[in-house]
Coordinates of C-alpha atoms and ligand atoms in Angstrom, one line a residue:
Chain P
X1486 CA 0.0 0.0 0.0
X1487 CA 1.3 3.5 -0.8
X1488 CA -1.0 6.0 0.9
X1489 CA -1.4 9.5 -0.5
X1490 CA -0.8 12.5 1.9
X1491 CA -3.3 15.2 1.4
X1492 CA -2.9 18.5 3.4
X1493 CA -5.8 20.8 3.8
X1494 CA -4.8 24.4 4.5
X1495 CA -6.1 27.9 3.9
X1496 CA -4.1 30.9 5.2
X1497 CA -7.1 32.5 6.9
X1498 CA -8.6 30.9 9.9
X1499 CA -12.1 29.6 10.3
X1500 CA -12.8 29.0 6.6
X1501 CA -13.7 25.3 7.0
X1502 CA -10.4 23.2 7.0
X1503 CA -11.4 21.0 9.9
X1504 CA -14.9 20.5 8.5
X1505 CA -13.4 19.6 5.2
X1506 CA -10.9 17.1 6.6
X1507 CA -13.6 15.3 8.7
X1508 CA -16.0 15.1 5.8
X1509 CA -13.6 14.1 3.1
X1510 CA -12.2 11.4 5.5
X1511 CA -15.6 10.1 6.3
X1512 CA -16.5 10.0 2.6
X1513 CA -13.3 8.2 1.6
X1514 CA -13.7 5.7 4.5
X1515 CA -17.3 4.9 3.6
X1516 CA -16.2 4.0 0.1
X1517 CA -14.1 1.3 1.8
X1518 CA -10.7 3.1 1.8
X1519 CA -8.4 3.1 4.8
X1520 CA -7.9 6.6 6.0
X1521 CA -6.0 8.3 8.8
X1522 CA -6.5 12.0 9.7
X1523 CA -3.8 13.9 11.5
X1524 CA -4.8 17.0 13.5
X1525 CA -1.9 19.4 12.8
X1526 CA -3.4 22.2 14.9
X1527 CA -1.3 21.7 18.0
X1528 CA -2.6 23.7 21.0
X1529 CA -6.0 24.2 19.3
X1530 CA -7.2 20.7 18.6
X1531 CA -10.6 20.4 17.1
X1532 CA -10.8 17.5 14.6
X1533 CA -11.5 15.1 17.5
X1534 CA -14.7 16.9 18.5
X1535 CA -15.8 17.4 14.9
X1536 CA -15.4 13.6 14.4
X1537 CA -17.0 12.8 17.8
X1538 CA -13.9 11.0 19.1
X1539 CA -12.9 13.4 21.9
X1540 CA -13.5 10.9 24.7
X1541 CA -11.2 8.2 23.2
X1542 CA -8.0 10.1 23.2
X1543 CA -5.1 8.6 25.1
X1544 CA -2.0 9.5 23.1
X1545 CA -1.5 12.4 20.7
X1546 CA 0.9 13.3 17.9
X1547 CA 3.5 14.8 20.2
X1548 CA 3.6 11.5 22.1
X1549 CA 4.3 9.7 18.9
X1550 CA 7.0 12.1 17.8
X1551 CA 8.7 12.1 21.2
X1552 CA 8.6 8.3 21.3
X1553 CA 6.2 7.8 24.3
X1554 CA 4.0 5.5 22.3
X1555 CA 3.9 3.7 19.0
X1556 CA 2.1 5.3 16.1
X1557 CA -0.6 2.5 16.2
X1558 CA -1.4 3.4 19.8
X1559 CA -2.2 7.1 18.9
X1560 CA -4.5 6.1 16.1
X1561 CA -8.0 6.3 17.4
X1562 CA -10.5 4.2 15.5
X1563 CA -13.7 5.9 14.4
X1564 CA -17.0 4.7 16.0
X1565 CA -18.8 4.1 12.8
X1566 CA -16.2 3.4 10.2
X1567 CA -13.7 0.7 11.1
X1568 CA -11.2 1.9 8.4
X1569 CA -11.1 5.5 9.6
X1570 CA -8.5 6.7 12.2
X1571 CA -7.5 9.9 13.9
X1572 CA -4.2 11.0 15.3
X1573 CA -5.1 13.9 17.5
X1574 CA -3.1 17.0 18.1
X1575 CA -1.6 17.7 21.6
X1576 CA -3.6 20.3 23.4
X1577 CA -1.1 21.5 26.0
X1578 CA 2.0 21.8 23.8
X1579 CA 2.9 24.3 21.1
X1580 CA 3.6 23.9 17.4
X1581 CA 7.4 23.7 17.9
X1582 CA 7.0 20.3 19.6
X1583 CA 6.8 18.9 16.0
X1584 CA 9.1 19.6 13.1
X1585 CA 8.5 19.3 9.4
X1586 CA 10.9 16.3 9.3
X1587 CA 8.9 14.6 12.1
X1588 CA 5.8 14.9 9.9
X1589 CA 7.6 13.5 6.9
X1590 CA 8.9 10.6 8.9
X1591 CA 5.4 9.9 10.5
X1592 CA 3.7 10.1 7.1
X1593 CA 6.3 7.8 5.5
X1594 CA 5.5 5.2 8.1
X1595 CA 1.7 5.6 7.7
X1596 CA 1.9 5.4 3.9
X1597 CA 2.6 1.8 4.2
X1598 CA -0.5 1.1 6.2
X1599 CA -3.4 3.3 4.7
X1600 CA -4.7 4.6 1.5
X1601 CA -5.1 8.2 2.6
X1602 CA -3.4 10.4 5.1
X1603 CA -5.4 13.7 5.6
X1604 CA -3.6 16.5 7.5
X1605 CA -5.7 19.3 9.0
X1606 CA -3.4 22.3 8.9
X1607 CA -3.7 25.2 11.3
X1608 CA -4.4 28.7 9.9
X1609 CA -1.5 31.0 9.2
X1610 CA 1.8 30.5 7.4
X1611 CA 4.1 29.7 10.3
X1612 CA 5.4 26.5 11.8
X1613 CA 2.1 24.6 12.0
X1614 CA 1.5 25.3 8.3
X1615 CA 5.1 24.2 7.4
X1616 CA 4.6 21.0 9.4
X1617 CA 1.4 20.3 7.6
X1618 CA 2.6 20.8 4.0
X1619 CA 6.1 19.2 4.4
X1620 CA 4.9 15.6 3.7
X1621 CA 2.1 16.5 1.3
X1622 CA 1.6 14.8 -2.0
X1623 CA -1.4 17.0 -2.6
X1624 CA -2.5 20.2 -1.1
X1625 CA -6.1 21.4 -0.9
X1626 CA -6.7 25.0 -0.2
X1627 CA -10.0 26.0 1.4
X1628 CA -11.3 29.4 0.9
X1629 CA -14.6 31.3 1.2
X1630 CA -16.0 33.6 -1.5
X1631 CA -14.9 36.7 0.4
X1632 CA -12.1 39.3 0.3
X1633 CA -9.7 38.2 3.0
X1634 CA -10.1 34.5 2.6
X1635 CA -9.3 34.8 -1.2
X1636 CA -6.4 37.1 -0.5
X1637 CA -4.9 34.7 2.1
X1638 CA -5.4 31.7 -0.2
X1639 CA -3.4 33.5 -2.9
X1640 CA -0.6 34.1 -0.4
X1641 CA -0.5 30.4 0.5
X1642 CA -0.6 29.4 -3.2
X1643 CA 2.4 31.7 -3.7
X1644 CA 4.3 30.1 -0.9
X1645 CA 3.7 26.6 -2.2
X1646 CA 4.8 27.7 -5.7
X1647 CA 8.0 29.1 -4.2
X1648 CA 8.7 25.8 -2.5
X1649 CA 7.9 23.9 -5.7
X1650 CA 5.2 21.9 -4.0
X1651 CA 2.8 20.1 -6.3
X1652 CA 0.1 22.5 -7.6
X1653 CA -2.7 22.8 -5.1
X1654 CA -6.4 22.5 -5.7
X1655 CA -9.1 24.7 -4.4
X1656 CA -12.2 24.1 -2.2
X1657 CA -14.6 27.0 -2.3
X1658 CA -16.6 26.6 0.9
X1659 CA -19.7 28.5 2.3
X1660 CA -20.9 29.6 -1.1
X1661 CA -24.3 31.3 -0.7
X1662 CA -26.1 30.8 -4.1
X1663 CA -28.7 33.5 -3.5
X1664 CA -26.1 36.1 -2.6
X1665 CA -24.2 35.2 -5.7
X1666 CA -27.3 35.7 -7.8
X1667 CA -27.9 39.0 -6.2
X1668 CA -24.4 40.1 -7.1
X1669 CA -23.4 40.4 -3.5
X1670 CA -21.0 37.4 -3.3
X1671 CA -18.0 36.4 -5.5
X1672 CA -19.0 33.6 -7.7
X1673 CA -17.1 30.4 -8.4
X1674 CA -15.9 31.9 -11.7
X1675 CA -14.7 35.1 -9.9
X1676 CA -12.7 33.1 -7.4
X1677 CA -11.3 30.9 -10.0
X1678 CA -10.4 33.9 -12.2
X1679 CA -8.5 35.5 -9.3
X1680 CA -6.7 32.4 -8.0
X1681 CA -6.3 30.3 -11.2
X1682 CA -5.8 27.0 -9.6
X1683 CA -7.8 23.8 -10.2
X1684 CA -11.2 23.8 -8.3
X1685 CA -11.8 20.4 -6.7
X1686 CA -14.9 21.3 -4.7
X1687 CA -17.7 23.8 -4.2
X1688 CA -19.5 23.5 -0.9
X1689 CA -22.6 25.6 -0.1
X1690 CA -23.3 27.4 3.1
X1691 CA -25.4 24.9 5.0
X1692 CA -26.6 25.1 8.6
X1693 CA -26.5 21.3 8.7
X1694 CA -22.7 21.7 9.1
X1695 CA -23.2 23.1 12.5
X1696 CA -25.8 20.6 13.5
X1697 CA -23.4 17.8 12.4
X1698 CA -20.6 19.4 14.5
X1699 CA -22.9 19.6 17.5
X1700 CA -23.4 15.8 17.2
X1701 CA -19.9 14.9 16.2
X1702 CA -21.1 13.1 13.1
X1703 CA -19.7 14.7 9.9
X1704 CA -22.5 15.3 7.5
X1705 CA -20.9 13.5 4.6
X1706 CA -22.1 10.4 6.5
X1707 CA -25.8 11.1 5.8
X1708 CA -27.3 11.1 2.3
X1709 CA -29.3 14.3 2.1
X1710 CA -27.6 17.6 2.7
X1711 CA -26.1 19.5 -0.2
X1712 CA -22.9 20.2 1.7
X1713 CA -22.5 16.5 2.6
X1714 CA -22.9 15.6 -1.1
X1715 CA -20.4 18.3 -2.1
X1716 CA -17.8 16.8 0.3
X1717 CA -18.5 13.3 -1.0
X1718 CA -17.9 14.6 -4.5
X1719 CA -14.5 16.0 -3.4
X1720 CA -13.6 12.6 -2.1
X1721 CA -14.5 11.0 -5.4
X1722 CA -12.5 13.5 -7.4
X1723 CA -9.5 12.9 -5.1
X1724 CA -9.9 9.3 -6.2
X1725 CA -9.5 10.3 -9.8
X1726 CA -13.2 10.1 -10.7
X1727 CA -14.7 12.8 -13.0
X1728 CA -17.7 14.1 -11.0
X1729 CA -19.8 17.0 -12.3
X1730 CA -20.2 19.9 -10.0
X1731 CA -23.6 20.3 -8.3
X1732 CA -25.3 23.3 -9.8
X1733 CA -25.6 25.7 -6.9
X1734 CA -25.7 29.1 -8.7
X1735 CA -28.5 28.8 -11.1
X1736 CA -32.0 29.6 -9.9
X1737 CA -33.9 27.1 -7.9
X1738 CA -37.5 26.3 -8.9
X1739 CA -38.6 28.1 -5.8
X1740 CA -36.7 31.3 -6.7
X1741 CA -38.2 31.3 -10.2
X1742 CA -41.7 30.8 -8.8
X1743 CA -41.1 33.6 -6.3
X1744 CA -39.9 35.9 -9.0
X1745 CA -42.9 35.0 -11.2
X1746 CA -45.2 35.8 -8.3
X1747 CA -43.5 39.2 -8.1
X1748 CA -42.0 38.6 -4.7
X1749 CA -38.4 39.2 -5.7
Chain J
X1172 CA -31.1 48.9 -4.4
X1173 CA -28.8 49.2 -1.4
X1174 CA -27.1 52.4 -0.2
X1175 CA -23.6 51.6 -1.6
X1176 CA -25.0 50.4 -4.8
X1177 CA -26.8 53.6 -5.4
X1178 CA -23.7 55.5 -4.5
X1179 CA -21.4 53.6 -6.9
X1180 CA -23.8 52.0 -9.3
X1181 CA -22.0 48.7 -8.7
X1182 CA -22.8 45.4 -7.1
X1183 CA -20.6 44.6 -4.2
X1184 CA -19.3 41.3 -5.7
X1185 CA -17.9 43.4 -8.6
X1186 CA -16.1 45.8 -6.3
X1187 CA -14.7 42.8 -4.4
X1188 CA -13.3 41.3 -7.6
X1189 CA -11.8 44.5 -8.9
X1190 CA -10.3 45.3 -5.5
X1191 CA -8.9 41.8 -5.1
X1192 CA -7.4 41.9 -8.6
X1193 CA -5.3 44.9 -7.6
X1194 CA -4.5 43.7 -4.2
X1195 CA -3.3 40.3 -5.5
X1196 CA -1.0 41.9 -8.1
X1197 CA 0.7 43.9 -5.4
X1198 CA 0.8 41.0 -2.9
X1199 CA 2.4 38.7 -5.5
X1200 CA 5.0 41.1 -6.8
X1201 CA 5.8 43.3 -3.8
X1202 CA 5.3 46.2 -6.2
X1203 CA 3.3 49.0 -4.6
X1204 CA 1.7 51.7 -6.9
X1205 CA 4.4 54.1 -5.7
X1206 CA 7.2 51.7 -6.4
X1207 CA 5.7 51.2 -9.9
X1208 CA 5.8 55.0 -10.5
X1209 CA 9.5 55.2 -9.4
X1210 CA 10.3 52.3 -11.7
X1211 CA 8.6 54.1 -14.6
X1212 CA 10.7 57.3 -14.0
X1213 CA 13.9 55.3 -13.9
X1214 CA 13.0 53.4 -17.0
X1215 CA 12.2 56.7 -18.8
X1216 CA 15.6 58.1 -17.7
X1217 CA 17.5 55.0 -18.9
X1218 CA 15.8 54.7 -22.2
X1219 CA 16.1 58.4 -23.0
X1220 CA 19.9 58.0 -22.8
X1221 CA 19.7 55.8 -25.9
X1222 CA 16.7 57.0 -27.9
X1223 CA 14.3 59.9 -27.9
X1224 CA 11.0 58.9 -26.4
X1225 CA 7.7 60.6 -25.5
X1226 CA 7.8 60.5 -21.7
X1227 CA 4.2 61.7 -21.3
X1228 CA 2.8 58.7 -23.1
X1229 CA 4.9 55.9 -21.5
X1230 CA 2.7 53.2 -20.0
X1231 CA 3.8 50.6 -17.6
X1232 CA 1.2 48.0 -16.7
X1233 CA 1.1 44.8 -14.7
X1234 CA -0.8 42.1 -16.5
X1235 CA -1.7 38.6 -15.5
X1236 CA -1.8 35.4 -17.5
X1237 CA -3.0 32.5 -15.3
X1238 CA -0.9 32.9 -12.1
X1239 CA 1.9 34.7 -14.0
X1240 CA 2.5 38.4 -13.6
X1241 CA 4.0 40.4 -16.4
X1242 CA 5.4 43.9 -16.5
X1243 CA 4.4 45.4 -19.9
X1244 CA 5.9 48.7 -21.0
X1245 CA 4.6 50.7 -23.9
X1246 CA 7.2 53.3 -24.9
X1247 CA 6.4 55.6 -27.8
X1248 CA 9.4 56.8 -29.7
X1249 CA 9.8 60.3 -31.0
X1250 CA 10.4 60.5 -34.7
X1251 CA 14.0 61.4 -35.1
X1252 CA 14.7 65.0 -36.4
X1253 CA 18.2 64.4 -37.4
X1254 CA 18.8 63.3 -41.0
X1255 CA 20.7 60.1 -41.2
X1256 CA 24.1 60.6 -42.8
X1257 CA 24.4 58.7 -46.0
Ligands
LIG2874 N1 -20.3 24.9 4.5 C1 -20.5 25.5 5.7 N2 -21.7 25.9 6.0 C2 -22.0 26.5 7.2 N3 -21.1 26.6 8.2 C3 -19.8 26.1 7.9 C4 -19.5 25.5 6.7 N4 -18.2 25.2 6.7 C5 -17.7 25.5 7.9 N5 -18.7 26.1 8.7 C6 -18.6 26.5 10.1 O1 -17.5 27.5 10.1 C7 -16.8 27.4 11.3 C8 -15.3 27.2 11.1 O2 -15.1 25.9 10.5 P1 -13.8 25.0 10.7 O3 -13.6 24.9 12.2 O4 -13.9 23.8 9.9 O5 -12.8 26.0 10.1 P2 -11.2 25.9 10.2 O6 -10.7 26.5 8.9 O7 -10.7 24.6 10.6 O8 -10.9 26.9 11.4 P3 -9.4 27.1 12.1 O9 -8.6 28.0 11.2 O10 -9.8 27.8 13.4 O11 -8.8 25.8 12.3 C9 -17.5 26.2 12.1 O12 -18.3 26.8 13.0 C10 -18.2 25.5 11.0 O13 -19.3 24.8 11.6
LIG2875 MG1 -9.5 23.9 12.1

C-alpha cells in the first residue's frame, strides 16, 4: 500500500479546513478506503470533536513524535467506520513540539498502512503550516468567496509555488447561491479567475454543518444535505473520478416561482 | 437597491473582484503603486539616454496570465529630427 498524503490548509482561519478534513475522511472511508486523519493544529485541537472522538484520546501526535507511544497506539479508531482513524493534536504543547521532518517521517510510516493520510493544517503560514505541508503529495486550499479568505489563499498558493510543492487544488466553501445571484458574493468563476488553480470542490453554506458538528457526526455520512454531497464529490474527485459539480448558482425552482409571483 | 450600490452604481461582488485583482497583483510582486511610479521614472531616464521617447505617453502595466504576472511597457518613440548621414 502507498498512501497519499493530502494536506488541507487555507491561510485565513475559520474557513472550514477541519470541517473539510472530517467530511472528506468520512466520505473516503465509507467507500471502503483506509484513512488516517492527523490534526496538525497543536494547541488548538478540534478535529477530535468534529469527528466525535474526543472521549477516546489517550495519546497524541507529540507522544508519537517524542517516542512515548507507537504510532498505532495514537491512532483512534472511528466509532462508525472501522477503516477510519484519527491521530489527535496535543492540546497542551505548542507547534514547535513537532518539526517538518517529524511529519515527513510519520507520514512515510503511515503510507505503508493506509490509502489516505489527511492532514488538518492550522491557519497561518508559520510552523504549523510548514509542518502540515512538508509531507504533502497533494494540497487542498480551502477558501470562502470573500475578500480576506481569497487574498490569504493567494498568499498560501504563492508560498507553495515558491517551495515547488505540487500544484494545489481549491475548495470554495460556504458559497451562498442567492447572494451570488444578487451580485453580493463572489461567484465560483470570480474566485477561479482570481486564484487560477484547479477547483476540486464547491461547498454551499449549509446550517447542517453546525448541526453535524454539535453531534460529532460529519454530514458526509448522511445522504441528504447539499454540503455533505459536495464533500463526498470531493472525495471521489481525489480518487480520480470525474464528477460533475452540483449546480448551486442557477436559480432554484422556488426562486423562479417567487420571481414570477413578483416577490423578488 | 442598497445604499452603496446607489452611490457607486456597482454590485458589491464586482467591487470585491476589482479590488482583489489589484491587491493580489501587489501581494504577488511586492510592487506598490508608488514603487511602480518610481520604476517608470527610472525606465524613462535610462531609455532616454539611448533613444528619444515621448515620456508623457509611456505606459507601464502589470498584467496577468494565469498565475503569472508580467510587466508590460509601452514606450512611444519620437520621430528622429536628425537626417541620417548617408
Ligand atoms: N459549508 C458550511 N456551512 C456552514 N457553516 C460552515 C461551513 N463550513 C464550515 N462552517 C462553520 O464554520 C466554522 C469554522 O469551520 P472550521 O472549524 O472547519 O474552520 P477551520 O478552517 O478549521 O478553522 P481554524 O482555522 O480555526 O482551524 C465552524 O463553526 C463550522 O461549523
Ligand atoms: Mg481547524
